Amino acid sequence: MAHAHHPEHPSNDAPTERRSFLGFLSMAIGGLISAVLGINIGRFAIGPAFSGSDEGTWLDLGKLADIPEGAPVKRSVIVSKIAGWGKFNDQRLVWITRKGNEVKCFTAVCPHLGCTVNARGENFVCACHNSEWSTAGALKGGPSPRDLDTLEHKVEGEALRIKYEDYKQGISQKEVV
Amino acid sequence: MSQNKSPLAGLYDWLDERTGIKAGVSAMLDEPIRGGARFAYVFGSILLTLFILQVVGGIVLSLYYVPSADHAHTSVSYIQKVVPGGALIRGIHHYGASAMVIVAVLHLAQAYLFGAYKNKRELLWGSGGLMLLIIFGFAFTGYLLAWDQAAYFGTKVGTSIAGEMPVVGSIQQKIILGGNDLTTITLSRFFTVHVFLLPLALAGLAGLHLFLFRRAGPAGPFHNRDDHKTERFYPGQMFRDTVAIAIVFSILVWLSGAMPAELGPVADPSSDYLARPPWYFLPLFQLLKYFPGQLSLIPTVLLPGALFGALFLLPFFDRNPERHPFRRPVAVGVLAVILLSAIGLMWLSKVQDHSDPEVAKKLLEQEEEQRGFFNAPFKPQEIGAAAVPAAAAKPGAGTTVAANVPAPPPAYVESCADCHGDKGQGTDDGPDLLGISAKEKRTKEDLGKILEDSRAYGLKKPMPKNFPDLSAEDKQKIVDWMLALKK
């Protein structure tokens, strides 16, 4: 392209004041657009993360009489949780110990970092980082910050029911998520 | 670094010493504009901004969108109805697609009218034409992703057109669909093309286009009056571009609020949905009506092929250096004919849809259904079997309702039970009807009027459709049954 003028020296550069004013105005408009967009993207991306609070629901664990006494018994329950567009009915593990009519129910989620707790001999253990609890749920050793989390339960007629809830990990108190 | 410099300027110097950023910025901002800054030159910048906006919006939408036939629609509905800012971001993405088509056509028409494809700009012009094709590809693949009725049946027609081509048709259709039918696999590959391949292609071409543009320099005005004048991009042209972008952005935001991006009920392959393409494909759609059988190749393949072929070849056969549109009557005439025919065909398709009572009625029904779905509250999709609620296991519980309910009339089971429950107990889609006659403004007469036309009655949440297909006798039976329902 044969330019009439050298591009490095445009012939009619606007006065500096006008230059900087138009430049400022462009930046301001651009900033406004970005702000409208940015705020809404932020709301969109982060909003739903804070909207949910899961209430525990009472779930059936079958007949109390069907749960053997002594060693811990593993049962699974279906827990419904809303996650964004879906209501997910997923299985969760529950540990139950029973002596006569005295029942204790624990989540199988380790209070340390959330691995799955298993029963081994006279203990509950988390194989991830070697936390140990007694079958009564009392912390015996390892990095877990607290006892195994008990779940609220009740016996109605013959049926054993529990209220399944998730608890925060890594802290010494039991606190619902 | 001197003492009186602001920290920001200091940082800028620091960065420049290591990256040479100052030279880069001035190379961008000091672009010479022949003949001075003009509002006429804003279209390229608008397109680039729209593309960036679509990319950003698309990335954000993918936070919740699921490209699978059994979740796609629910996830889009969730974005539209529940997520904060979702209606706006989806609206900008939806209307941004149309805006890209409009501005790209304007940009192209202007380059054509101003003769900006002349003088060694064949590649610049050709890369622009390719980008227009890619924009249509974006529109076509993006349309399916919502997986609602319009998306499903519209894409079905689109892919069938691809299957009509001689020789390669059926193979081509199979490749596009990922099989014999429009399935979740089709959705996946449309998603891949829409989200990965086309953006890469468009970004690459846009880069090439800009590079070629800066190399050739702007064509400048088509007359010689302002030839003595040259202005830099910053600030005059940048300001004009920014104002134009702000206007387009405001329109997108306004549209997203005033006319939210549409979303109809989930795709139902068994329905007799009447598909109508989005506005930019209406000229093609209308032409299809005039070319039966094998002749349909003319509007679907030959005509678009000839148009784009001519577009790419234009700078090679038009060697006339004249750029002023007034001195190129044939060129201007051809563009006018093409644009006017396209607009005429769009208009004709709308007129025909309105004048055919059958079609008009069906389209109106579909619109009503769409509105009904759109206004209904969001319902999360159930994944996996839910646990039996503990209360229902109690003997006696749950049977109390049924005991008080007389058997509903057949017309109720047919038309109402889906939403209001088989015993009038209500569902997530409709309120319960138990004890309805005890409520305010729900006398026998009121219930009759609501059944006649829930919208005309002024129901706050009208039923998805009215029920003129119920006989007066059936309606009476349903009303009588409702009156007998006790809580």
XYZ file of C-alpha atoms in Angstrom:
664
model
C 0.000 0.000 0.000
C 1.332 3.349 -0.978
C 0.366 5.674 1.807
C 0.306 9.387 1.170
C 1.837 9.889 4.591
C 4.232 7.980 6.696
C 2.150 6.034 9.191
C 4.485 6.910 12.040
C 3.610 10.565 11.620
C -0.101 10.923 11.099
C -0.792 14.431 9.957
C -3.666 15.307 12.230
C -2.951 13.884 15.639
C -5.611 15.215 17.948
C -4.458 17.569 20.675
C -3.149 15.663 23.663
C -6.085 16.674 25.881
C -8.679 15.331 23.497
C -6.567 12.239 22.968
C -6.452 11.423 26.623
C -10.116 12.315 27.183
C -11.342 9.967 24.441
C -8.920 7.349 25.686
C -10.253 7.725 29.217
C -13.857 7.528 28.003
C -13.114 4.348 26.046
C -11.522 2.786 29.110
C -14.487 3.818 31.255
C -17.015 2.261 28.859
C -14.890 -0.848 28.511
C -14.589 -1.032 32.281
C -18.344 -0.744 32.693
C -19.022 -3.558 30.234
C -16.418 -5.736 31.926
C -17.920 -4.968 35.325
C -21.468 -5.925 34.263
C -20.108 -9.106 32.743
C -17.697 -9.847 35.574
C -20.261 -9.416 38.343
C -22.732 -11.712 36.619
C -20.115 -14.317 35.801
C -19.117 -14.235 39.457
C -22.717 -14.670 40.615
C -23.185 -17.435 38.082
C -20.044 -19.327 38.951
C -20.097 -18.974 42.722
C -23.763 -18.391 43.649
C -25.041 -21.979 43.605
C -22.115 -23.124 45.758
C -23.632 -21.244 48.696
C -27.317 -21.818 48.071
C -27.688 -25.383 49.265
C -28.190 -26.560 52.784
C -28.938 -30.225 53.151
C -31.413 -31.177 55.778
C -31.098 -34.628 57.145
C -33.975 -36.940 56.377
C -35.163 -39.909 58.387
C -34.283 -43.139 56.648
C -35.300 -46.714 57.285
C -32.682 -49.245 58.289
C -35.080 -52.167 58.510
C -36.120 -54.103 61.606
C -34.051 -53.612 64.734
C -34.332 -57.319 65.431
C -32.546 -58.075 62.164
C -29.380 -56.358 63.342
C -27.102 -58.848 65.086
C -25.671 -57.935 68.437
C -21.963 -57.540 69.129
C -19.711 -56.800 66.172
C -20.413 -53.683 64.081
C -22.845 -54.174 61.214
C -22.565 -52.343 57.910
C -25.711 -51.088 56.209
C -26.257 -48.796 53.246
C -28.904 -46.144 53.002
C -30.052 -44.112 50.037
C -29.456 -40.439 50.667
C -31.075 -37.869 48.359
C -29.071 -34.752 47.719
C -29.754 -31.893 45.382
C -26.676 -31.053 43.325
C -27.454 -28.291 40.854
C -29.837 -29.666 38.242
C -30.208 -33.109 39.766
C -31.555 -34.863 42.802
C -29.065 -37.632 43.319
C -30.172 -40.662 45.295
C -26.872 -42.195 46.289
C -25.924 -44.963 48.669
C -24.041 -44.106 51.844
C -22.566 -46.490 54.353
C -23.630 -46.619 57.973
C -22.089 -48.614 60.834
C -24.381 -49.918 63.536
C -23.470 -51.476 66.861
C -26.153 -53.039 68.988
C -26.288 -54.412 72.525
C -29.838 -55.410 73.287
C -31.888 -52.306 72.774
C -28.890 -50.030 72.982
C -28.007 -48.960 69.459
C -25.330 -46.673 68.080
C -25.163 -45.567 64.472
C -22.075 -44.039 62.867
C -21.352 -42.585 59.479
C -18.587 -44.405 57.645
C -16.966 -41.076 56.783
C -13.684 -40.454 58.586
C -13.756 -37.076 60.419
C -10.140 -36.544 59.383
C -10.232 -36.222 55.596
C -13.316 -38.136 54.551
C -12.045 -41.624 53.685
C -14.277 -44.597 54.352
C -14.107 -46.157 57.798
C -14.046 -49.944 58.151
C -14.446 -52.365 61.020
C -11.437 -54.461 61.969
C -11.647 -56.803 64.940
C -12.578 -54.793 68.005
C -12.022 -51.466 66.313
C -13.123 -49.102 63.624
C -10.197 -48.102 61.431
C -9.609 -45.694 58.612
C -7.003 -47.216 56.329
C -6.075 -43.939 54.676
C -4.138 -42.477 57.602
C -4.521 -45.135 60.279
C -7.055 -43.512 62.574
C -8.609 -45.910 65.078
C -11.760 -45.874 67.169
C -13.332 -48.292 69.561
C -16.596 -49.934 68.522
C -18.235 -47.330 70.748
C -16.788 -44.702 68.404
C -14.191 -43.284 70.833
C -10.960 -42.116 69.225
C -8.073 -44.447 70.093
C -5.301 -43.139 67.884
C -4.274 -41.641 64.574
C -4.753 -38.197 63.048
C -8.565 -38.025 63.316
C -9.518 -34.876 65.232
C -12.518 -36.439 66.979
C -14.602 -39.503 67.739
C -16.491 -41.210 64.956
C -19.606 -39.199 64.069
C -22.789 -40.693 65.448
C -26.047 -40.407 63.583
C -29.284 -39.600 65.324
C -31.532 -42.660 65.431
C -34.857 -43.780 66.790
C -36.783 -46.987 67.046
C -40.383 -46.815 65.928
C -42.311 -49.998 66.462
C -39.910 -52.592 65.154
C -38.135 -50.318 62.718
C -34.783 -48.640 63.223
C -34.577 -45.200 61.641
C -31.643 -42.841 61.293
C -31.237 -39.252 60.293
C -28.372 -39.136 57.818
C -26.252 -35.988 57.836
C -22.798 -35.013 56.638
C -20.356 -33.464 59.084
C -17.453 -31.116 58.585
C -14.051 -32.736 58.491
C -10.776 -31.766 60.086
C -12.191 -29.999 63.173
C -12.474 -31.237 66.737
C -16.210 -30.544 67.112
C -18.907 -32.414 65.246
C -20.671 -29.868 63.047
C -23.252 -30.417 60.318
C -22.089 -29.315 56.862
C 13.670 4.561 37.547
C 13.212 8.197 38.454
C 11.674 9.298 41.752
C 8.667 11.185 40.391
C 7.232 8.284 38.395
C 4.060 6.620 39.621
C 4.468 3.020 40.791
C 2.237 1.906 37.922
C 4.482 3.575 35.353
C 7.426 2.024 37.120
C 5.870 -1.416 36.842
C 5.116 -0.780 33.179
C 8.780 0.121 32.590
C 9.878 -2.990 34.463
C 7.593 -5.143 32.324
C 8.669 -3.406 29.123
C 12.347 -4.022 29.777
C 11.583 -7.726 29.988
C 8.857 -8.153 27.361
C 8.931 -5.194 24.997
C 5.255 -4.659 25.765
C 5.355 -0.942 24.908
C 6.264 -1.621 21.304
C 3.464 -4.198 21.097
C 0.860 -1.862 22.531
C 1.843 1.019 20.287
C 1.864 -1.283 17.278
C -1.788 -1.992 18.094
C -2.894 1.492 19.088
C -0.976 3.474 16.485
C -2.462 1.661 13.512
C -2.873 4.330 10.831
C -6.439 4.875 9.665
C -6.509 6.320 6.179
C -8.959 9.167 5.835
C -9.468 9.365 9.593
C -11.580 7.556 12.190
C -15.181 6.744 11.313
C -18.171 4.976 12.765
C -18.322 3.117 9.460
C -15.269 1.088 10.511
C -16.612 -0.352 13.751
C -17.929 -3.700 12.462
C -14.681 -5.669 12.661
C -14.109 -4.633 16.273
C -17.704 -5.490 17.169
C -17.281 -8.954 15.670
C -14.039 -9.577 17.532
C -15.660 -8.469 20.783
C -18.749 -10.591 20.139
C -16.533 -13.598 19.522
C -14.675 -13.020 22.788
C -18.027 -12.570 24.524
C -19.279 -15.884 23.090
C -16.117 -17.671 24.163
C -16.244 -16.283 27.700
C -19.994 -16.934 27.967
C -19.590 -20.435 26.571
C -16.844 -21.307 29.032
C -18.978 -20.080 31.901
C -22.081 -21.944 30.675
C -20.077 -25.166 30.614
C -19.874 -24.935 34.409
C -23.388 -26.373 34.541
C -24.183 -27.647 31.054
C -24.059 -31.416 30.492
C -23.708 -32.633 26.877
C -25.763 -35.787 27.278
C -29.248 -36.421 25.938
C -30.629 -37.377 29.343
C -29.303 -34.340 31.229
C -28.683 -31.572 28.675
C -32.169 -30.119 28.788
C -32.415 -30.196 32.584
C -29.012 -28.556 32.925
C -29.965 -25.758 30.504
C -33.261 -25.316 32.322
C -31.322 -25.117 35.592
C -29.045 -22.436 34.125
C -32.005 -20.472 32.796
C -34.315 -20.744 35.805
C -32.148 -21.192 38.890
C -28.510 -20.115 38.627
C -27.992 -16.436 39.570
C -27.151 -14.478 36.423
C -27.973 -17.581 34.365
C -30.763 -16.036 32.310
C -28.470 -13.113 31.465
C -25.436 -15.168 30.526
C -27.457 -17.645 28.482
C -29.368 -14.725 26.939
C -26.158 -12.988 25.873
C -24.879 -16.255 24.387
C -28.176 -16.890 22.582
C -28.637 -13.393 21.174
C -24.886 -12.994 20.700
C -25.082 -15.795 18.123
C -27.674 -13.855 16.128
C -25.680 -10.671 16.581
C -22.606 -12.358 15.126
C -24.557 -13.420 12.030
C -25.982 -9.919 11.582
C -22.720 -8.032 12.145
C -20.724 -10.496 10.023
C -23.139 -9.986 7.128
C -22.962 -6.204 7.609
C -19.152 -6.340 7.739
C -19.041 -8.415 4.578
C -21.610 -6.281 2.774
C -19.644 -3.174 3.658
C -16.330 -4.606 2.480
C -18.128 -5.557 -0.712
C -19.776 -2.158 -1.229
C -16.588 -0.244 -0.403
C -14.604 -2.468 -2.765
C -12.343 -3.393 0.134
C -11.630 -6.816 -1.370
C -9.681 -5.199 -4.202
C -5.979 -4.452 -4.457
C -4.231 -7.610 -3.214
C -6.773 -8.356 -0.522
C -7.983 -11.735 -1.845
C -6.826 -13.653 1.233
C -8.167 -11.045 3.635
C -11.551 -11.250 1.905
C -11.496 -15.040 1.625
C -10.617 -15.561 5.288
C -13.599 -13.339 6.126
C -15.894 -15.485 3.973
C -14.640 -18.629 5.693
C -15.354 -17.074 9.059
C -18.950 -16.388 8.014
C -19.314 -20.101 7.209
C -17.858 -20.972 10.608
C -20.309 -18.617 12.302
C -23.145 -20.535 10.633
C -21.500 -23.742 11.834
C -21.534 -22.358 15.373
C -25.204 -21.481 15.020
C -26.123 -24.924 13.692
C -24.194 -26.926 16.297
C -25.120 -24.652 19.204
C -28.815 -24.870 18.388
C -28.991 -28.583 19.278
C -27.318 -28.286 22.655
C -30.416 -27.212 24.602
C -32.081 -30.499 23.529
C -35.587 -29.087 23.570
C -38.261 -29.760 20.974
C -37.158 -26.983 18.621
C -33.504 -28.037 18.882
C -34.203 -31.698 18.269
C -36.578 -31.354 15.342
C -34.717 -28.424 13.797
C -31.466 -30.399 13.815
C -33.261 -33.461 12.498
C -34.276 -31.481 9.427
C -30.799 -29.975 9.107
C -29.048 -33.338 9.228
C -31.577 -34.866 6.830
C -30.678 -32.151 4.336
C -27.062 -33.277 4.644
C -28.262 -36.811 3.901
C -29.952 -35.797 0.653
C -26.735 -34.955 -1.124
C -25.974 -37.295 -3.991
C -23.289 -39.956 -3.561
C -21.875 -38.785 -0.203
C -25.236 -37.989 1.403
C -25.921 -41.057 3.527
C -22.304 -41.473 4.606
C -22.072 -37.804 5.451
C -25.282 -37.960 7.454
C -24.067 -40.973 9.431
C -20.827 -39.204 10.245
C -22.645 -36.075 11.376
C -25.162 -38.006 13.481
C -22.652 -40.531 14.763
C -25.021 -43.308 13.685
C -28.410 -43.721 12.070
C -30.361 -41.516 14.440
C -30.148 -38.240 16.240
C -29.022 -39.466 19.651
C -26.903 -38.529 22.614
C -23.869 -39.310 20.421
C -24.992 -36.591 18.010
C -25.270 -34.208 20.925
C -21.756 -35.098 22.061
C -20.195 -34.493 18.683
C -22.097 -31.268 18.135
C -20.803 -30.202 21.538
C -17.213 -31.113 20.603
C -17.434 -29.233 17.325
C -19.177 -26.235 18.906
C -16.922 -25.952 21.934
C -13.488 -27.109 20.766
C -13.082 -27.257 17.001
C -14.984 -24.227 15.739
C -13.612 -21.809 18.363
C -10.065 -22.912 17.492
C -10.770 -22.513 13.795
C -12.396 -19.118 14.235
C -9.664 -17.862 16.550
C -6.998 -18.946 14.069
C -8.791 -17.384 11.130
C -9.490 -14.188 13.063
C -5.784 -13.941 13.855
C -4.914 -14.482 10.207
C -7.575 -11.979 9.154
C -6.156 -9.327 11.503
C -2.615 -10.040 10.399
C -3.546 -9.749 6.727
C -5.535 -6.629 7.492
C -2.640 -4.923 9.227
C -0.320 -5.963 6.416
C -2.559 -4.659 3.650
C -3.665 -1.659 5.692
C -7.249 -0.444 5.814
C -8.724 0.146 2.381
C -9.749 3.626 3.471
C -12.581 5.682 2.017
C -13.711 4.759 -1.487
C -13.439 8.398 -2.561
C -10.266 10.471 -2.579
C -11.511 13.497 -0.671
C -9.870 12.587 2.647
C -6.687 11.157 1.203
C -4.582 13.888 2.769
C -5.727 12.755 6.221
C -4.456 9.864 8.319
C -5.338 9.256 11.948
C -4.133 6.701 14.435
C -6.428 4.024 15.842
C -5.998 5.481 19.324
C -8.002 7.328 20.460
C -10.511 8.369 17.783
C -11.274 4.987 16.221
C -10.931 3.137 19.491
C -13.528 5.440 21.026
C -15.946 4.891 18.149
C -15.422 1.131 18.347
C -16.014 1.177 22.087
C -19.246 3.157 21.732
C -20.518 0.744 19.073
C -19.574 -2.258 21.219
C -21.350 -0.696 24.202
C -24.500 -0.267 22.118
C -24.438 -3.876 20.919
C -23.709 -5.153 24.435
C -26.577 -3.085 25.873
C -28.948 -4.514 23.288
C -27.881 -8.065 24.198
C -28.377 -7.387 27.904
C -31.733 -5.760 27.268
C -32.953 -8.609 25.059
C -31.890 -11.197 27.649
C -34.149 -9.499 30.168
C -37.044 -8.407 27.965
C -37.296 -11.557 25.842
C -35.416 -14.317 27.676
C -33.682 -16.863 25.438
C -36.254 -19.497 24.571
C -36.342 -22.963 26.043
C -39.190 -25.362 25.321
C -40.082 -28.756 26.754
C -37.509 -31.535 26.489
C -37.111 -33.214 23.085
C -39.747 -35.858 22.519
C -38.958 -37.811 19.337
C -42.465 -39.310 19.324
C -44.236 -35.958 19.104
C -45.452 -34.268 15.935
C -43.510 -31.094 16.656
C -43.532 -28.647 13.764
C -39.940 -27.484 13.321
C -39.136 -23.945 12.249
C -35.502 -22.911 11.876
C -33.946 -19.878 13.558
C -34.359 -16.698 11.520
C -31.003 -16.865 9.698
C -31.926 -20.194 8.086
C -35.448 -19.081 7.092
C -34.514 -18.116 3.491
C -33.174 -21.637 2.920
C -36.185 -23.154 4.631
C -38.582 -21.192 2.449
C -36.723 -22.076 -0.752
C -37.005 -25.770 0.133
C -40.753 -25.537 -0.346
C -40.359 -24.681 -4.044
C -37.972 -27.488 -4.977
C -39.481 -30.953 -4.552
C -37.553 -34.224 -4.642
C -34.117 -34.231 -6.221
C -34.527 -30.551 -7.045
C -34.077 -29.703 -3.366
C -30.355 -29.838 -4.084
C -30.732 -26.453 -5.714
C -31.501 -24.507 -2.513
C -29.572 -26.762 -0.129
C -26.318 -27.318 -1.994
C -26.096 -25.569 -5.336
C -27.301 -22.120 -4.382
C -25.274 -21.712 -1.162
C -22.344 -23.358 -2.941
C -22.586 -20.950 -5.852
C -22.977 -17.956 -3.532
C -19.951 -18.778 -1.433
C -17.973 -19.897 -4.477
C -18.647 -16.537 -6.102
C -17.726 -14.823 -2.852
C -14.317 -16.493 -2.662
C -13.581 -15.950 -6.354
C -14.869 -12.380 -6.459
C -11.500 -10.619 -5.949
C -9.985 -12.780 -8.665
C -12.462 -11.996 -11.437
C -13.344 -8.447 -10.445
C -10.131 -6.701 -11.508
C -11.769 -3.305 -11.936
C -9.857 -0.930 -9.629
C -12.909 1.301 -9.181
C -14.126 1.165 -5.552
C -16.895 3.753 -5.428
C -20.222 1.865 -5.110
C -22.042 4.437 -7.262
C -19.761 3.591 -10.145
C -20.261 -0.188 -9.708
C -23.998 -0.566 -10.407
C -23.805 -4.293 -11.245
C -21.955 -5.186 -8.061
C -24.334 -3.138 -5.913
C -27.313 -4.543 -7.807
C -26.232 -8.140 -7.156
C -25.871 -7.530 -3.415
C -29.224 -5.748 -3.300
C -30.926 -8.669 -5.061
C -29.342 -11.231 -2.719
C -30.183 -9.328 0.474
C -33.684 -8.400 -0.662
C -34.456 -11.981 -1.730
C -33.226 -13.287 1.609
C -35.387 -10.795 3.496
C -38.293 -11.460 1.133
C -38.044 -15.213 1.700
C -37.959 -14.751 5.478
C -41.026 -12.558 5.268
C -42.800 -15.003 2.963
C -42.161 -17.925 5.325
C -43.725 -15.961 8.189
C -46.718 -14.939 6.058
C -47.348 -18.523 4.992
C -47.129 -19.771 8.571
C -49.731 -17.216 9.590
C -52.094 -17.726 6.676
C -52.329 -21.513 6.926
C -54.851 -22.023 9.734
C -53.631 -25.568 10.501
C -49.995 -24.490 10.759
C -50.813 -21.298 12.618
C -52.829 -23.258 15.178
C -50.095 -25.844 15.648
C -47.390 -23.193 16.019
C -49.541 -21.320 18.517
C -50.052 -24.502 20.530
C -46.319 -25.137 20.534
C -45.730 -21.579 21.676
C -48.211 -22.073 24.512
C -46.510 -25.302 25.526
C -43.158 -23.620 25.427
C -44.411 -20.761 27.586
C -45.989 -23.218 29.990
C -42.703 -25.058 30.390
C -40.692 -21.867 30.587
C -42.835 -20.395 33.354
C -43.064 -23.584 35.369
C -40.630 -23.710 38.297
C -37.463 -25.747 37.837
C -37.662 -29.379 38.867
C -34.403 -31.215 39.597
C -33.922 -34.414 37.682
C -34.171 -37.553 39.801
C -31.019 -39.661 39.485
C -31.240 -43.181 40.840
C -34.113 -44.603 42.842
C -35.131 -42.555 45.846
C -35.412 -44.142 49.269
C -38.908 -44.919 50.442
C -39.698 -42.121 52.876
C -39.899 -43.460 56.398
C -43.375 -42.051 57.025
C -44.976 -43.967 54.171
C -43.954 -47.242 55.727
C -46.194 -46.551 58.716
C -49.302 -48.664 58.468
C -52.327 -46.525 57.766
C -50.405 -43.453 56.678
C -50.929 -42.452 53.077
C -54.168 -44.361 52.832
C -56.212 -41.645 54.525
C -56.167 -39.540 51.381
C -57.310 -42.316 49.118
C -60.180 -43.292 51.360
C -61.843 -39.910 50.972
C -61.389 -39.686 47.241
C -64.130 -40.846 44.925
C -62.927 -42.366 41.651
C -62.010 -39.591 39.200
C -63.837 -39.373 35.864
C -61.922 -40.812 32.850
C -61.420 -37.342 31.332
C -59.551 -36.302 34.485
C -57.268 -39.326 34.293
C -56.634 -38.528 30.639
C -55.996 -34.784 30.799
C -55.313 -33.716 34.375
C -53.805 -36.566 36.394
C -50.275 -36.117 35.029
C -49.908 -32.831 36.889
C -52.527 -32.983 39.664
C -52.007 -36.619 40.624
C -54.248 -39.613 39.991
C -56.239 -38.844 43.128
C -55.983 -35.068 42.998
C -53.159 -35.181 45.559
C -50.936 -32.935 43.439
C -47.426 -33.470 42.033
C -44.356 -31.310 41.539
C -45.980 -30.024 38.344
C -49.369 -29.074 39.712
C -51.021 -28.193 43.028
C -53.270 -30.613 44.879
C -57.013 -30.250 44.440
C -58.058 -31.666 47.799
C -60.590 -29.436 49.510
C -60.418 -26.991 46.637
C -64.096 -26.054 46.862
C -63.539 -24.727 50.375
C -61.035 -22.194 49.046
C -61.829 -18.631 48.107
C -62.975 -18.044 44.527
C -63.237 -21.735 43.773
C -67.008 -22.142 43.465
C -68.551 -24.448 40.944
C -68.732 -21.530 38.497
C -65.101 -20.544 39.088
C -63.844 -24.070 38.543
C -65.837 -24.256 35.313
C -64.301 -21.026 34.055
C -60.788 -22.134 34.985
C -61.257 -25.337 33.021
C -62.615 -23.320 30.110
C -59.586 -21.017 29.907
C -57.237 -20.647 32.861
C -55.506 -17.664 31.273
C -58.699 -15.735 30.602
C -59.818 -16.521 34.150
C -56.603 -14.887 35.348
C -55.093 -17.810 37.202
C -51.762 -16.607 38.618
C -50.010 -19.740 37.412
C -52.133 -20.753 34.442
C -52.280 -24.355 33.341
C -49.897 -25.211 30.470
C -52.724 -25.328 27.978
C -56.435 -24.787 27.873
C -58.762 -27.661 27.401
C -61.105 -26.938 24.554
C -60.664 -30.589 23.579
C -62.698 -31.639 26.631
C -66.412 -31.837 26.036
C -68.703 -29.692 28.183
C -69.991 -32.884 29.760
C -66.487 -34.032 30.695
C -65.679 -30.645 32.159
C -68.853 -30.811 34.257
C -67.891 -34.270 35.514
C -64.437 -33.065 36.479
C -65.868 -30.028 38.295
C -68.363 -32.197 40.186
C -65.580 -34.583 41.135
C -63.390 -31.733 42.361
C -66.251 -30.407 44.495
C -66.498 -33.790 46.156
C -62.790 -33.852 47.035
C -62.267 -33.351 50.747
C -58.955 -32.616 52.395
